[in-house]
Amino acid sequence: MTSRLPDWTLLLVVALTVAYFLLTHEGLYALDDYFYSRYAHQLLSGTFRVEPDPLGLLHDPLKERPLIFGPVAVCYALFGINIISTTLWPLLATLGCAGLIWWLYRRREPVVAAGAMLLLGLHYFTLNLTNYLYPDNILMFWCLAGAATLLRGREPNRRAGWWGVAFAGLSFAALLSKETIVYYLPFYLGVLAVDGWQRRHGRFWGAALATGAGLLAAYLAFYHHYTHDAFYRIHLIENTNRFLQEGNYLAGNRSALLDRITWQPLTFFVRTGLGLMLVLAAVAFTRSFGPVTTAAPRGATADQPFWLGLALVTLMLYWVGSTSLSHYNPITLLPRMTTPLLPPLALAAGFGLRQMVRQAGGRALAVGLVLLLMAAWLRSAVAVVYALPGLYFVIMGLLAARPVWPAAFRPATPGLAAATVLVLAGALAIRPLYFMRKPSVSGHFAQDRLIRRYLQRPAQGVVFVDDYLIGNYDFYYGFRLPQGLQYRRYWARDSVQLRPGQRGWLLLNRATLSNDELTRKLIRYSPDSVLSWYPRRRLVAQDGPVSLFEIGSR
């Protein structure tokens, strides 16, 4: 029964991830999505410029991440330019993480595999990042693949040289996706130092270092050729930090520095639902204390400290590390910034979950009480992630070893393993399922349908739109706006004079205009006020929260 747990868990994670992707998709929702998709189109159409802006004023650092938008260009070539093909690559990377964990441990450690897939795959922010063209889940895939290659490639009876080449290639792929792969570097150097001291795995490291040196040399030569600065990307990051220094912890926010490097990361992890992973990973650290009822497979004894060590090093760098080499500035505490931490932390937590299933008792009781305290402290929707497992572990700790407890669900039995995984799956699935039922906050698909039906060639004239759509409307046309069609802001209504016979359109997206995230910073008007600006209008079509009007000259 336990041997099938990873298979069923993988099926559940894949099904929920795809369902979440389709049911909660909000279309283009941030500037990053649009820039990456535009670069993908430029790459596909042959108009992508490698060199930076001649004056060095308008260069976008996102342009230096080709493994984000490069695969998107392939998706565009295969499926056309639309929002699904735009975000297919983050979805595949997310599913790839679950597949890698399944491949690593489905036979060696089925409980670890099931637990880690659930903790990583059903973590709300893992799912949330599937339908945005952000680099974070893509980086997470490269991070997990590279770390797994380092772990497996150093095992006996492996073709160590090829595994070393693969390790270097995957690490380089991560670098071409996002710079925070550097948070894995101290751990990697530590493993190299230990192996060097013990004079082992020389073939693996020889191939990895030679391949990495070659890739890095080619990378620096590339930048030197196009920018006359081999370390251009590092300087670009530093310039970006300098531009944003008013908000960093030394120049503009010095008073908050102590809080940022002490208690704030812990509360951040608890509020985002990562407290469950942290507590279970802490259990894995205590595995050497107390009796172990069932001997661990030989491979697990090496794997567990590997993932614990990588999780600890990455966690410490997130806690007190800096985003800049020239001044100290800790990384912003945003959920999407934690994705490199998630794979090793989830796997470490999987080993902790296995330990509790084998022993139960006081350890399970302590974990349950800690989780219930987190739930009581939060008093928010996220508390359900802690409350249900917490209550379950308290009951398991109190009763699992007693005669009244059913024999099929005693410690170290397949029944208890299956029940624990089921409770974990139920608790983690509640929040994603809730968001799957919520209405759209962007109206993207309704807006797309109206544009495709009424605002395509041979339509001509001026389309008045909100301040959000004005920045990305060309995406709806595959970045090729029909000749004779112009998009202008609502604010331009007085400065745009329609010529005799020229048509005017008003595209009103009520979902966008009522979105708190946009109205708080970008949009300062309501649907009613917009309609009052255009009294001479005729409704042409309506699709959900989106309306298209034809307007006359003022």
Coordinates of C-alpha atoms in Angstrom, one line a residue:
M1 CA 0.0 0.0 0.0
T2 CA 2.8 2.5 0.9
S3 CA 4.6 1.8 -2.4
R4 CA 1.6 3.3 -4.3
L5 CA 1.5 6.5 -2.2
P6 CA 3.8 8.4 -4.4
D7 CA 1.9 7.5 -7.6
W8 CA -1.5 8.6 -6.2
T9 CA 0.1 11.7 -4.7
L10 CA 1.7 12.7 -8.0
L11 CA -1.7 12.2 -9.7
L12 CA -3.4 14.4 -7.2
V13 CA -0.7 17.1 -7.3
V14 CA -0.7 17.2 -11.1
A15 CA -4.6 17.3 -11.3
L16 CA -4.9 20.1 -8.7
T17 CA -2.0 22.1 -10.3
V18 CA -3.6 22.0 -13.8
A19 CA -7.0 22.7 -12.4
Y20 CA -5.7 25.7 -10.5
F21 CA -3.8 26.9 -13.5
L22 CA -6.9 26.9 -15.7
L23 CA -9.5 28.0 -13.1
T24 CA -7.6 30.9 -11.5
H25 CA -5.7 32.3 -14.5
E26 CA -5.9 36.1 -14.6
G27 CA -4.1 36.7 -17.9
L28 CA -1.3 39.3 -18.0
Y29 CA -1.2 40.6 -14.5
A30 CA 2.1 42.3 -14.0
L31 CA 4.8 44.1 -15.9
D32 CA 7.1 41.1 -15.8
D33 CA 4.6 39.0 -17.7
Y34 CA 4.4 41.5 -20.5
F35 CA 8.1 42.1 -20.8
Y36 CA 9.0 38.4 -20.9
S37 CA 6.3 37.7 -23.4
R38 CA 7.4 40.6 -25.6
Y39 CA 11.0 39.3 -25.6
A40 CA 9.7 35.8 -26.5
H41 CA 7.9 37.3 -29.5
Q42 CA 11.0 39.3 -30.5
L43 CA 13.0 36.2 -30.3
L44 CA 10.5 34.3 -32.5
S45 CA 10.2 37.1 -35.0
G46 CA 14.0 37.7 -35.2
T47 CA 13.8 41.3 -33.8
F48 CA 15.4 40.6 -30.4
R49 CA 18.3 42.9 -29.7
V50 CA 21.1 41.3 -27.7
E51 CA 23.0 44.5 -27.0
P52 CA 21.8 47.0 -24.4
D53 CA 20.4 50.4 -25.0
P54 CA 23.2 52.6 -26.5
L55 CA 22.8 55.2 -23.8
G56 CA 22.5 52.6 -21.0
L57 CA 19.2 54.2 -19.8
L58 CA 16.4 51.9 -20.9
H59 CA 18.0 48.5 -20.4
D60 CA 15.7 46.0 -18.7
P61 CA 17.4 43.4 -16.4
L62 CA 14.7 40.9 -17.3
K63 CA 16.3 40.7 -20.7
E64 CA 19.3 38.9 -19.2
R65 CA 17.2 35.8 -18.4
P66 CA 16.9 33.9 -21.7
L67 CA 15.7 30.7 -20.2
I68 CA 12.6 32.4 -19.1
F69 CA 11.4 33.8 -22.4
G70 CA 13.3 31.5 -24.7
P71 CA 11.1 28.4 -24.0
V72 CA 8.1 30.7 -24.3
A73 CA 9.1 31.6 -27.8
V74 CA 9.0 27.8 -28.6
C75 CA 5.5 27.7 -27.1
Y76 CA 4.5 30.6 -29.3
A77 CA 5.8 28.8 -32.4
L78 CA 3.9 25.7 -31.5
F79 CA 0.6 27.1 -30.1
G80 CA 0.4 30.7 -31.2
I81 CA 0.6 33.8 -29.0
N82 CA -2.0 33.6 -26.2
I83 CA -2.0 33.7 -22.4
I84 CA -2.0 29.9 -22.1
S85 CA 1.1 29.4 -24.3
T86 CA 2.7 32.4 -22.5
T87 CA 2.4 30.7 -19.1
L88 CA 2.8 27.1 -20.2
W89 CA 6.5 27.1 -19.3
P90 CA 6.0 28.0 -15.6
L91 CA 3.3 25.4 -15.4
L92 CA 5.5 22.7 -16.9
A93 CA 8.4 23.7 -14.6
T94 CA 6.1 23.4 -11.6
L95 CA 4.9 20.0 -12.6
G96 CA 8.5 19.0 -13.3
C97 CA 9.4 19.6 -9.7
A98 CA 6.7 17.1 -8.6
G99 CA 7.9 14.7 -11.2
L100 CA 11.5 15.0 -10.0
I101 CA 10.6 14.2 -6.4
W102 CA 8.6 11.3 -7.6
W103 CA 11.5 10.0 -9.6
L104 CA 14.0 10.4 -6.8
Y105 CA 12.0 8.7 -4.0
R106 CA 9.0 6.8 -5.2
R107 CA 10.9 3.5 -4.5
R108 CA 13.5 4.5 -1.9
E109 CA 11.3 6.5 0.4
P110 CA 7.6 6.5 -0.6
V111 CA 6.4 8.5 2.4
V112 CA 9.1 11.1 1.8
A113 CA 8.1 11.3 -1.8
A114 CA 4.4 11.7 -1.0
G115 CA 5.0 14.2 1.7
A116 CA 7.5 16.4 -0.2
M117 CA 5.3 16.4 -3.3
L118 CA 2.3 17.6 -1.3
L119 CA 4.2 20.2 0.7
L120 CA 5.9 21.7 -2.4
G121 CA 3.2 21.1 -5.0
L122 CA 0.2 22.2 -3.0
H123 CA 1.9 25.1 -1.2
Y124 CA -0.4 27.9 -2.2
F125 CA 2.3 30.2 -3.6
T126 CA 3.8 27.4 -5.7
L127 CA 0.4 27.0 -7.3
N128 CA -0.1 30.8 -7.5
L129 CA 3.0 31.2 -9.6
T130 CA 2.1 28.7 -12.2
N131 CA -0.1 31.1 -14.2
Y132 CA 2.2 34.1 -14.2
L133 CA 5.3 34.4 -16.4
Y134 CA 7.6 34.9 -13.5
P135 CA 11.1 33.2 -13.3
D136 CA 10.5 31.8 -9.8
N137 CA 9.0 28.4 -10.4
I138 CA 11.2 27.9 -13.4
L139 CA 14.2 28.6 -11.2
M140 CA 12.8 26.2 -8.7
F141 CA 12.8 23.5 -11.3
W142 CA 16.5 24.1 -12.2
C143 CA 17.5 24.3 -8.6
L144 CA 15.9 21.0 -7.7
A145 CA 17.2 19.3 -10.9
G146 CA 20.8 20.5 -10.2
A147 CA 20.8 19.6 -6.5
A148 CA 19.3 16.1 -7.3
T149 CA 22.1 15.6 -10.0
L150 CA 24.7 16.5 -7.4
L151 CA 23.3 14.0 -5.0
R152 CA 22.8 11.1 -7.4
G153 CA 25.8 11.7 -9.5
R154 CA 28.2 11.1 -6.6
E155 CA 26.7 7.7 -5.8
P156 CA 28.7 4.5 -6.6
N157 CA 28.3 2.8 -10.0
R158 CA 27.3 6.0 -11.8
R159 CA 28.8 7.5 -14.9
A160 CA 30.2 10.2 -12.8
G161 CA 31.7 12.3 -15.6
W162 CA 28.4 12.7 -17.4
W163 CA 26.6 13.5 -14.1
G164 CA 29.2 16.2 -13.4
V165 CA 28.5 17.7 -16.9
A166 CA 24.8 17.6 -16.2
F167 CA 25.2 19.3 -12.8
A168 CA 27.2 22.1 -14.3
G169 CA 24.7 22.5 -17.2
L170 CA 21.7 22.6 -14.9
S171 CA 23.3 25.1 -12.6
F172 CA 24.1 27.3 -15.6
A173 CA 20.5 27.0 -16.8
A174 CA 19.4 28.3 -13.4
L175 CA 21.8 31.3 -13.7
L176 CA 20.2 32.1 -17.1
S177 CA 16.8 32.1 -15.3
K178 CA 17.4 34.1 -12.2
E179 CA 20.4 35.2 -10.1
T180 CA 19.3 33.8 -6.8
I181 CA 20.7 30.4 -7.7
V182 CA 23.7 31.9 -6.0
Y183 CA 22.1 31.0 -2.7
Y184 CA 23.0 27.4 -3.4
L185 CA 26.7 28.2 -4.1
P186 CA 27.9 28.0 -0.4
F187 CA 26.4 24.6 0.0
Y188 CA 27.8 23.4 -3.3
L189 CA 31.3 24.7 -2.3
G190 CA 30.9 23.0 1.1
V191 CA 30.2 19.6 -0.6
L192 CA 33.2 20.1 -2.9
A193 CA 35.4 20.9 0.1
V194 CA 34.3 17.8 2.0
D195 CA 34.7 15.6 -1.1
G196 CA 38.1 17.1 -1.8
W197 CA 39.3 16.6 1.8
Q198 CA 38.2 12.9 1.7
R199 CA 39.6 12.4 -1.8
R200 CA 36.4 11.1 -3.4
H201 CA 34.2 11.8 -6.4
G202 CA 37.1 13.3 -8.3
R203 CA 35.7 12.3 -11.7
F204 CA 32.3 13.9 -11.0
W205 CA 33.9 17.2 -9.8
G206 CA 36.5 17.2 -12.5
A207 CA 33.8 17.1 -15.2
A208 CA 31.6 19.6 -13.3
L209 CA 34.3 22.1 -12.8
A210 CA 35.7 21.8 -16.3
T211 CA 32.2 22.2 -17.8
G212 CA 31.2 25.0 -15.5
A213 CA 34.5 26.9 -16.2
G214 CA 33.9 26.5 -20.0
L215 CA 30.3 27.7 -19.7
L216 CA 31.2 30.6 -17.5
A217 CA 34.0 31.7 -19.8
A218 CA 31.7 31.6 -22.8
Y219 CA 29.1 33.6 -20.8
L220 CA 31.6 36.3 -19.8
A221 CA 33.0 36.5 -23.4
F222 CA 29.5 36.9 -24.7
Y223 CA 28.9 39.9 -22.5
H224 CA 32.3 41.3 -23.3
H225 CA 31.6 41.1 -27.0
Y226 CA 28.2 42.8 -26.8
T227 CA 28.6 45.2 -23.9
H228 CA 32.4 45.6 -23.6
D229 CA 31.9 44.5 -19.9
A230 CA 32.4 40.9 -19.1
F231 CA 30.7 41.4 -15.7
Y232 CA 27.9 43.5 -17.2
R233 CA 25.1 41.4 -15.5
I234 CA 26.6 41.9 -12.1
H235 CA 27.0 45.6 -12.7
L236 CA 23.4 45.8 -13.9
I237 CA 22.2 44.2 -10.7
E238 CA 24.3 46.6 -8.7
N239 CA 22.9 49.5 -10.6
T240 CA 19.4 48.3 -10.0
N241 CA 20.1 48.1 -6.3
R242 CA 21.5 51.6 -6.4
F243 CA 18.4 52.9 -8.2
L244 CA 16.2 51.3 -5.5
Q245 CA 18.3 52.3 -2.5
E246 CA 15.7 54.5 -1.0
G247 CA 13.8 51.4 0.1
N248 CA 16.8 49.3 1.2
Y249 CA 17.6 48.6 4.8
L250 CA 20.7 50.8 5.1
A251 CA 19.9 53.9 3.0
G252 CA 16.2 54.4 3.3
N253 CA 14.9 51.9 5.9
R254 CA 17.7 51.6 8.4
S255 CA 15.3 51.5 11.4
A256 CA 13.8 48.3 10.2
L257 CA 17.0 46.4 9.7
L258 CA 17.2 44.7 13.1
D259 CA 13.6 43.5 12.8
R260 CA 14.3 42.2 9.2
I261 CA 17.2 40.0 10.3
T262 CA 15.7 38.7 13.6
W263 CA 12.0 38.0 13.9
Q264 CA 10.4 39.2 10.7
P265 CA 11.5 36.2 8.5
L266 CA 10.0 33.8 11.0
T267 CA 6.6 35.5 11.0
F268 CA 6.8 35.8 7.3
F269 CA 7.3 32.0 6.9
V270 CA 4.4 31.3 9.3
R271 CA 2.1 33.7 7.6
T272 CA 2.8 32.3 4.1
G273 CA 2.1 28.7 5.2
L274 CA 5.7 27.6 5.3
G275 CA 5.6 27.0 9.1
L276 CA 4.4 23.4 8.4
M277 CA 7.5 22.7 6.3
L278 CA 9.8 24.3 8.9
V279 CA 8.4 22.2 11.8
L280 CA 8.6 18.9 9.9
A281 CA 12.1 19.7 8.7
A282 CA 13.0 20.4 12.4
V283 CA 11.8 16.8 13.2
A284 CA 14.3 15.5 10.6
F285 CA 17.1 17.3 12.5
T286 CA 16.3 15.3 15.6
R287 CA 16.2 11.9 13.9
S288 CA 19.3 10.7 15.8
F289 CA 17.6 11.2 19.2
G290 CA 15.4 8.4 20.5
P291 CA 14.7 4.9 19.1
V292 CA 14.0 4.2 15.5
T293 CA 11.5 1.5 15.1
T294 CA 12.3 0.6 11.5
A295 CA 15.7 0.8 9.9
A296 CA 16.0 3.4 7.1
P297 CA 17.1 2.3 3.7
R298 CA 20.8 2.7 3.0
G299 CA 20.2 5.5 0.5
A300 CA 18.1 7.6 2.9
T301 CA 20.9 7.9 5.4
A302 CA 22.9 10.0 2.9
D303 CA 20.0 11.8 1.3
Q304 CA 18.5 13.2 4.5
P305 CA 21.5 15.3 5.7
F306 CA 22.0 16.5 2.1
W307 CA 18.6 18.1 1.9
L308 CA 18.7 19.3 5.5
G309 CA 22.1 21.0 4.8
L310 CA 20.9 22.6 1.6
A311 CA 17.7 23.8 3.2
L312 CA 19.6 25.2 6.2
V313 CA 22.2 27.1 4.1
T314 CA 19.5 28.5 1.8
L315 CA 17.3 29.5 4.7
M316 CA 20.2 31.3 6.5
L317 CA 21.0 33.3 3.3
Y318 CA 17.4 34.3 2.9
W319 CA 17.4 35.3 6.6
V320 CA 20.5 37.5 6.7
G321 CA 22.0 37.4 3.1
S322 CA 22.2 40.5 0.8
T323 CA 21.0 41.2 -2.7
S324 CA 24.0 43.4 -3.3
L325 CA 27.8 43.0 -3.3
S326 CA 28.4 46.7 -2.6
H327 CA 26.1 47.2 0.4
Y328 CA 24.1 45.1 2.8
N329 CA 20.5 44.8 1.7
P330 CA 18.5 41.7 2.7
I331 CA 16.1 40.2 0.1
T332 CA 12.5 41.4 0.1
L333 CA 10.2 39.1 2.1
L334 CA 7.9 38.2 -0.7
P335 CA 6.5 34.6 -1.2
R336 CA 7.8 34.3 -4.7
M337 CA 11.4 35.1 -3.6
T338 CA 11.5 31.8 -1.5
T339 CA 11.2 29.3 -4.4
P340 CA 14.8 28.1 -4.4
L341 CA 14.3 27.3 -0.7
L342 CA 11.2 25.3 -1.2
P343 CA 12.5 22.0 -2.8
P344 CA 15.2 21.2 -0.2
L345 CA 12.9 22.4 2.6
A346 CA 10.0 20.2 1.3
L347 CA 12.3 17.2 1.0
A348 CA 13.7 17.8 4.5
A349 CA 10.2 18.0 5.8
G350 CA 9.3 14.8 3.9
F351 CA 12.0 13.0 5.9
G352 CA 10.6 14.5 9.1
L353 CA 7.1 13.3 8.2
R354 CA 8.5 9.8 7.6
Q355 CA 10.1 9.9 11.1
M356 CA 6.8 10.8 12.7
V357 CA 4.9 8.1 10.9
R358 CA 7.5 5.5 12.1
Q359 CA 7.5 6.7 15.8
A360 CA 4.5 8.9 16.5
G361 CA 4.5 9.3 20.3
G362 CA 5.8 12.5 22.0
R363 CA 7.4 13.9 18.8
A364 CA 4.1 13.9 17.0
L365 CA 2.4 15.5 20.0
A366 CA 5.0 18.2 20.1
V367 CA 4.7 19.0 16.4
G368 CA 0.9 19.1 16.7
L369 CA 1.0 21.5 19.6
V370 CA 3.4 23.8 17.7
L371 CA 1.2 23.8 14.7
L372 CA -1.9 24.6 16.7
L373 CA -0.1 27.5 18.3
M374 CA 0.7 28.8 14.9
A375 CA -2.9 28.5 13.9
A376 CA -4.1 30.3 17.0
W377 CA -1.6 33.1 16.5
L378 CA -2.5 33.6 12.8
R379 CA -6.3 33.7 13.1
S380 CA -6.6 33.9 9.3
A381 CA -7.4 31.7 6.3
V382 CA -3.9 30.3 6.3
A383 CA -4.4 28.9 9.8
V384 CA -6.2 25.9 8.3
V385 CA -2.8 24.7 6.9
Y386 CA -1.7 24.4 10.6
A387 CA -4.9 23.6 12.4
L388 CA -5.9 20.3 10.7
P389 CA -2.5 18.7 10.7
G390 CA -1.9 20.0 14.2
L391 CA -5.0 18.4 15.5
Y392 CA -4.2 15.2 13.7
F393 CA -0.7 15.0 15.1
V394 CA -1.9 15.7 18.6
I395 CA -4.3 12.8 18.4
M396 CA -1.7 10.6 16.8
G397 CA 0.8 11.4 19.4
L398 CA -1.6 10.7 22.3
L399 CA -3.2 7.6 21.0
A400 CA -1.3 5.9 18.1
A401 CA 0.8 3.7 20.4
R402 CA -2.1 2.8 22.8
P403 CA -4.2 -0.4 22.6
V404 CA -7.4 1.5 21.8
W405 CA -5.8 2.7 18.5
P406 CA -6.7 0.4 15.5
A407 CA -3.8 -1.9 14.7
A408 CA -3.9 -1.1 11.0
F409 CA -2.9 2.5 11.9
R410 CA -0.2 1.9 14.4
P411 CA 3.2 3.6 14.0
A412 CA 5.3 2.3 11.1
T413 CA 2.3 0.8 9.4
P414 CA 1.2 1.5 5.8
G415 CA -2.2 2.5 7.2
L416 CA -0.8 5.3 9.3
A417 CA 1.4 6.5 6.4
A418 CA -1.6 6.7 4.1
A419 CA -3.8 8.4 6.7
T420 CA -1.1 11.0 7.4
V421 CA -0.6 11.8 3.7
L422 CA -4.4 12.0 3.3
V423 CA -4.7 14.5 6.1
L424 CA -1.8 16.6 4.8
A425 CA -3.3 16.6 1.3
G426 CA -6.7 17.7 2.6
A427 CA -5.3 20.5 4.7
L428 CA -3.1 21.9 1.9
A429 CA -5.8 21.6 -0.8
I430 CA -8.4 23.7 1.0
R431 CA -7.0 27.1 0.2
P432 CA -6.3 26.4 -3.5
L433 CA -9.8 24.9 -3.9
Y434 CA -11.2 28.1 -2.4
F435 CA -9.4 30.3 -4.9
M436 CA -10.5 28.1 -7.8
R437 CA -14.1 29.0 -6.9
K438 CA -13.6 32.8 -6.7
P439 CA -14.6 35.0 -9.7
S440 CA -11.9 36.6 -11.8
V441 CA -10.3 39.9 -10.6
S442 CA -9.0 40.8 -14.1
G443 CA -11.7 39.8 -16.6
H444 CA -8.8 38.9 -19.0
F445 CA -10.6 36.2 -20.9
A446 CA -13.8 38.1 -21.4
Q447 CA -11.8 41.1 -22.5
D448 CA -9.8 39.0 -24.9
R449 CA -13.0 37.6 -26.4
L450 CA -14.4 41.1 -27.1
I451 CA -11.1 42.3 -28.6
R452 CA -10.9 39.3 -30.9
R453 CA -14.5 39.6 -32.0
Y454 CA -14.9 43.4 -32.5
L455 CA -11.5 45.1 -32.4
Q456 CA -9.7 43.2 -35.2
R457 CA -9.1 44.1 -38.8
P458 CA -11.0 45.8 -40.6
A459 CA -12.0 47.7 -37.5
Q460 CA -10.5 51.2 -37.4
G461 CA -10.6 54.1 -35.0
V462 CA -9.6 54.9 -31.4
V463 CA -10.1 52.6 -28.5
F464 CA -10.2 54.3 -25.0
V465 CA -9.0 52.0 -22.2
D466 CA -7.9 52.1 -18.6
D467 CA -4.4 52.9 -17.4
Y468 CA -3.6 49.2 -16.9
L469 CA -4.6 47.9 -20.3
I470 CA -2.8 50.8 -22.1
G471 CA 0.5 49.2 -21.2
N472 CA -0.1 45.8 -22.7
Y473 CA -2.9 46.0 -25.3
D474 CA -0.6 44.9 -28.1
F475 CA -0.3 41.4 -26.5
Y476 CA -3.9 40.8 -27.5
Y477 CA -2.9 41.3 -31.1
G478 CA 0.2 39.1 -31.0
F479 CA 2.2 42.4 -30.7
R480 CA 1.0 43.4 -34.1
L481 CA -1.7 46.1 -33.8
P482 CA -3.9 46.4 -36.9
Q483 CA -3.2 49.4 -39.0
G484 CA -5.7 52.2 -38.4
L485 CA -6.5 51.2 -34.8
Q486 CA -5.2 53.3 -31.9
Y487 CA -5.4 52.7 -28.2
R488 CA -5.5 55.7 -25.8
R489 CA -6.1 56.3 -22.1
Y490 CA -9.5 57.4 -20.8
W491 CA -7.7 60.6 -19.7
A492 CA -7.0 61.5 -23.3
R493 CA -10.7 61.9 -24.2
D494 CA -10.5 65.7 -24.5
S495 CA -7.3 65.7 -26.5
V496 CA -8.4 63.1 -29.1
Q497 CA -10.7 64.5 -31.7
L498 CA -12.4 61.9 -33.8
R499 CA -12.4 62.8 -37.5
P500 CA -15.7 62.6 -39.4
G501 CA -16.5 59.0 -40.1
Q502 CA -13.9 57.8 -37.6
R503 CA -15.2 55.4 -35.0
G504 CA -14.5 55.6 -31.3
W505 CA -14.7 52.7 -28.9
L506 CA -14.9 52.6 -25.1
L507 CA -13.6 49.3 -23.5
L508 CA -14.7 49.1 -19.9
N509 CA -13.4 46.3 -17.7
R510 CA -15.3 46.5 -14.4
A511 CA -13.1 43.7 -12.9
T512 CA -10.0 45.7 -13.5
L513 CA -11.5 48.9 -12.2
S514 CA -12.6 47.2 -9.0
N515 CA -9.3 45.4 -8.3
D516 CA -7.8 46.7 -5.1
E517 CA -4.3 45.9 -6.2
L518 CA -4.7 48.2 -9.2
T519 CA -7.0 50.9 -7.9
R520 CA -4.8 51.5 -4.9
K521 CA -1.7 52.3 -7.0
L522 CA -2.6 52.8 -10.7
I523 CA -6.3 53.5 -11.3
R524 CA -8.0 56.4 -9.7
Y525 CA -11.5 56.2 -11.1
S526 CA -14.6 54.0 -11.0
P527 CA -16.7 52.5 -13.8
D528 CA -19.5 55.0 -13.1
S529 CA -17.1 58.0 -13.5
V530 CA -15.7 56.6 -16.7
L531 CA -19.2 56.2 -18.1
S532 CA -20.0 59.8 -17.1
W533 CA -17.1 61.0 -19.3
Y534 CA -18.6 59.4 -22.4
P535 CA -22.4 60.3 -22.3
R536 CA -22.8 59.7 -26.1
R537 CA -22.3 55.9 -26.1
R538 CA -24.0 52.8 -27.5
L539 CA -23.4 49.4 -26.0
V540 CA -22.0 47.1 -28.7
A541 CA -21.3 43.9 -26.6
Q542 CA -20.9 42.7 -23.1
D543 CA -19.0 39.7 -21.8
G544 CA -19.2 39.2 -18.0
P545 CA -17.6 42.3 -16.4
V546 CA -16.3 43.7 -19.7
S547 CA -18.4 46.0 -21.9
L548 CA -17.6 47.5 -25.3
F549 CA -19.3 50.8 -26.3
E550 CA -19.2 52.7 -29.5
I551 CA -18.9 56.4 -28.8
G552 CA -19.5 59.6 -30.8
S553 CA -17.5 62.7 -31.1
R554 CA -17.8 65.1 -28.1

